[in-house]
Amino acid sequence: MFFSWQISSRLGFQLQRVKYWPTLNFNCSAFLVVREVRSSDCLSALPYIPLQLKESKRAVNSLRDFVDDEDDDDLERVSWSGEPVGSISWSIKETAGNSGSSQEGREQLKSRNSFSTYTQLPKPTSTYSLSSFFRGRTRPGSFQSLSDALSDAPAKSYAPELGRPKGEYRDYSNDWSPSDTVRRLRKGKVCSLERFRSLQDKLQLLEEAVSMHDGNVITAVLIFLKRTLSKEILFRELEVRQVALRHLIHFLKEIGDQKLLLDLFRFLDRTEELALSHYREHLNIQDPEKRKEFLKTCVGLPFSAEDSAHIQDHYTLLERQIIIEANDRHLESAGQTEIFRKHPRKASILNMPLVTTLFYSCFYHYTEAEIPDKQYVLTALAARAKLRAWHDVDALFTTKNWLGYTKKRAPIGFHRVVEILHKNSAPVQILQEYVNLVEDVDTKLNLATKFKCHDVVIDTCRDLKDRQQLLAYRSKVDKGSAEEEKIDAILNSSQIRWKN
Amino acid sequence: MAFPHRPDAPELPDFSMLKRLARDQLIYLLEQLPGKKDLFIEADLMSPLDRIANVSILKQHEVDKLYKVESKPALSSNEQLCFLVRPRIKNMRYIASLVNADKMAGRTRKYKVIFCPQKFHACEMVLEEEGVYGDVSCDEWAFSLLPLDVDLLSMELPEFFRDYFLEGDQRWINTVAQALHLLSTLYGPFPNCYGIGRCTKMSYELWRRLEEEEDGETKGRRPEIGHIFLLDRDVDFVTALCSQVVYEGLVDDTFRIKCGSVDFGPEVTSSDRSLKVLLNAEDKVFNEIRNEHFSNVFGFLSQKARNLQAQYDRRRGMDIKQMKNFVSQELKGLKQEHRLLSVHIGACESIMKKKTKQDFQELIKTEHALLEGFNIRESTSYIEEHIDRQVSPIESLRLMCLLSITENGLIPKDYRSLKTQYLQSYGPEHLLTFSNLRRAGLLTEQAPGDTLTAVESKVSKLVTDKAAGKITDAFSSLAKRSNFRAISKKLNLIPRVDGEYDLKVPRDMAYVFSGAYVPLSCRIIEQVLERRSWQGLDEVVRLLNCSELAFTDTTKEDKASSECLRLILVVFLGGCTFSEISALRFLGREKGYRFIFLTTAITNSARLMEAMSEVKA
């Protein structure tokens, strides 16, 4: 696969690393290293690890013949066979598959529905009877009756109240105190709040709920307050009750009451939250034109100065993507443009991040764009290297000084450049050129060795006057090759004062 | 390898009772809707349900067909529909639309909604608004404690983290209090309670209130678990943000362990099938390597493979009778071990491959530098490059958060530039993610010292909660500084090591992070247990911004056996990581304790970051 676009899907984070990007790959056969100080001793132990692993794998594999014969009967017991038959997830897939009510399917299901040890349960005949659990342990036989529930006696019940669904308990008594009311609410009982009519009563109820810490009850009281108080009064009272306020905000977000939420932020003068909350809505708009128009309305919102710029950028980006998309879709379907024929697009460019768009542009329309140095260089380099446009790569790093001399400079460091080029299978001549530009001699030597840039290794050893290393390298090059000759010539040279 | 427990280590209580209890409750609820019915199950509840019941149990109680709750119209033709769901608004809308469609078609059916683990008033409000209240009956299935392993209970509520630590919604506090209440009813009172954090404190208070209301329930019971320690996830974000390197944590980071089991894809099984593997103490091979630093795992597995080979080889030269014995008694065990071994070897290989590709060594080095606080500039440019190269968005975000928390916030220049590059690399809508991270205190910008104090005091005056009569934490993220460096120094989190740290024979809990860092959460627990109180830790507590939120509650308990006093229940509100579990298991072995873990969900850095990212509605 050459490269693929992946549409940034619902979760922003699901945007996977687009495959065309060359993730740099270091030669780190093992990654588990302790702290820097100790990395050396770990590294020395590392070469063994893959060996051990291979060895054990071989050992295990060699046993397979002996074991495989009756694999299947055992699978169920150890239950590694994917979705265990009889498990609930398995069965749901089954329903989805059959979707109708095929009798056959159900029969099949029944017969396969063996008790699976996957759940590791004892047989359903548990020694505990149902009732023994529903009773309090220390109160033998105290089944909770309806009257118990109404009198609110502290009867122990692990199960939902026996006998009838909760909805059927009615709040017959109307004079629960705020604290009793809140307690009933906590237990999930239906409880009328209508008798709390004065503002003072309502607030007392709210305070009682907050002091009990149960968010569910706080929200229940807030739902009541929202219904029975005017917006202004509700907001005013909540402004000084932050815990309750947070619950209301979360509640409004959850039920999607955007209008009231924005009113609330406006009242509280939380302008940034107001702006962000409004901006969030763009995620629900699928149509690109509509989304663009919506983003336009966000531009003037009271974001922080910094975020304002990001919002403006977002709008501009989508605006341009819409133009590019229309244009390129046309070009592609016309089939006249070589680059689109050779490398058909895998997905639309709409709603892609800026960097992805830049990559796209560098790939299909190699033009300049405004973007920080490093980010631009990395992206452009990867795109041009993929197309083997070495001339463009060269131009990326060439700067002219005021005398007109050219100089090579890479904001990301030439060692990175080399790695990226190697990832894109650049030929040795090209690699060599950039390896030579690496400043640090050790890094240069390492990279040159790694990527078999023989000339660079040989020249560097010569410059270092390191005869031993050169000798060692001689054993690595092919017998009778030009490299070997070159090494021999240098070793025999009397001009060099070797340091070893 | 795989340190055994000390001979005097206490026995763990039997938690399988919780499974039976949950199952019996469910059966009871299903029986409340007599006759044939179709059951709609929420996707998130399927795995937990699978761990306590199976289809035949449901069938026995007249469940006809099973469906997943999803945004598609239901095909069911049954006369009775039962919904097993989490209390979420979107579920209510789904059910309401279903009921209303039936009404339009002139069809009458029976509907029952079972909320797990509890019902929320907001859900009932939606049912009422949609005009279906009364058409559906509601019930609660208080299934909130799932034993994932012999020492691990999970509430399976990953949304707890976002709901509380981002939105400030306290809806799950009652659920936590109820769960603790159930534990104390089943396993006796806890003679020693410790806790730190705001959510912890509120949960504890509500739990106490429940116990008082139902006074006498636990009185006279012998305590089985001597200590309970509760803590909020935001007391220690750092540990949860680190890359995990003990085997179980690494498997979780790489493959995502879900509800105690993991799906190994073809790259692990080296076949075209995926394999669902249950990871717990029952898996003998896994049990021996789960807490090991990854670098020890290979050696262990190859040793195991050799032993296995030797045992198989014994069959050569056996006579018929011996062979018969071998086949009937040993072969099964060997085959099982063989299978386990090849799975874990496959997993290791796959982990190695992935980690090598993503340049894990550099990453770990950067993390360690951040933890120790040196080469900050270098780490910052490493993160920058990570972003520019569009390496995983989650990973980039995680590193930024780690930098922020260890440095008390990013300096404004770095904050702006990293944020800009992030938005350009991963999409402008992450503006919302940054806003969330700032609110949760995970990624902040340093404010110049003086202004902060001015703002702080102004804000404090503004938001004095008249009701509670004390300053609220409304702007706490503004005032809260992580103080990680100072805490790290006080608690000696970065071990000074002369020579090499032997990961095979760990000397302290730092081994779970390659000897570079002792998890803060675990260190706090260790220190408090040693002192049996917070005494002498005032400064640490202050630095953690928890001055009024750390408590000790000890009751004189004559009946507490010495064995029970070495059993400790640790409760993580907002999630705990496998690294923390491993570290405490290690501490337990050192001190002769045994830890039991209760968490709202298993978490790791990726899950934390995903919880903070903005999802489309």
Short mmCIF file of C-alpha atoms in Angstrom, two decimals, chain A residues 76-80 116-122, chain B residues 12-16 19 51 147-152 248 259-261 277-291 304 332-333 335-341 344 585 594:
data_model
loop_
_atom_site.label_atom_id
_atom_site.label_comp_id
_atom_site.label_asym_id
_atom_site.label_seq_id
_atom_site.Cartn_x
_atom_site.Cartn_y
_atom_site.Cartn_z
CA GLU A 76 -13.67 -24.96 25.22
CA ARG A 77 -12.27 -25.76 28.61
CA VAL A 78 -9.39 -23.34 28.39
CA SER A 79 -11.71 -21.10 26.48
CA TRP A 80 -9.39 -19.33 24.18
CA SER A 116 -19.13 -22.43 29.22
CA THR A 117 -16.38 -22.37 31.76
CA TYR A 118 -15.41 -19.02 30.34
CA THR A 119 -17.36 -17.31 33.03
CA GLN A 120 -15.83 -19.55 35.62
CA LEU A 121 -18.96 -19.89 37.58
CA PRO A 122 -20.17 -22.69 39.70
CA LEU B 12 -7.93 -13.46 50.65
CA PRO B 13 -11.67 -13.30 51.29
CA ASP B 14 -13.84 -15.17 48.82
CA PHE B 15 -15.23 -12.62 46.39
CA SER B 16 -17.01 -15.09 44.15
CA LYS B 19 -20.86 -12.84 41.43
CA ARG B 51 -18.50 -12.82 33.64
CA PRO B 147 -14.45 -9.56 40.82
CA LEU B 148 -12.01 -9.56 37.91
CA ASP B 149 -9.49 -11.58 39.84
CA VAL B 150 -8.89 -13.00 43.30
CA ASP B 151 -7.65 -9.63 44.52
CA LEU B 152 -9.26 -7.20 42.09
CA GLU B 248 0.32 -6.96 32.65
CA CYS B 259 -13.05 -6.62 31.66
CA GLY B 260 -10.22 -9.00 32.55
CA SER B 261 -9.77 -10.48 29.12
CA VAL B 277 -7.83 -14.88 26.58
CA LEU B 278 -8.89 -14.49 30.16
CA LEU B 279 -6.04 -12.93 32.10
CA ASN B 280 -6.13 -13.76 35.78
CA ALA B 281 -4.56 -15.86 38.48
CA GLU B 282 -6.06 -19.00 36.95
CA ASP B 283 -3.66 -18.69 34.03
CA LYS B 284 -0.62 -20.24 35.66
CA VAL B 285 1.87 -18.89 33.16
CA PHE B 286 0.42 -15.41 33.22
CA ASN B 287 0.22 -15.40 36.98
CA GLU B 288 3.96 -15.86 37.18
CA ILE B 289 4.87 -13.09 34.77
CA ARG B 290 2.13 -10.52 35.22
CA ASN B 291 4.03 -8.46 37.80
CA LYS B 304 9.43 -22.59 30.97
CA LYS B 332 -3.71 -32.44 29.97
CA GLY B 333 -1.84 -30.12 32.25
CA LYS B 335 -1.00 -29.31 26.95
CA GLN B 336 -2.69 -26.50 28.76
CA GLU B 337 0.63 -25.04 29.80
CA HIS B 338 1.91 -25.42 26.29
CA ARG B 339 -0.99 -23.46 24.95
CA LEU B 340 -0.63 -20.70 27.52
CA LEU B 341 3.04 -20.50 26.84
CA HIS B 344 2.32 -15.31 25.91
CA ARG B 585 1.53 -6.59 45.28
CA ARG B 594 -2.03 -8.61 51.08
#
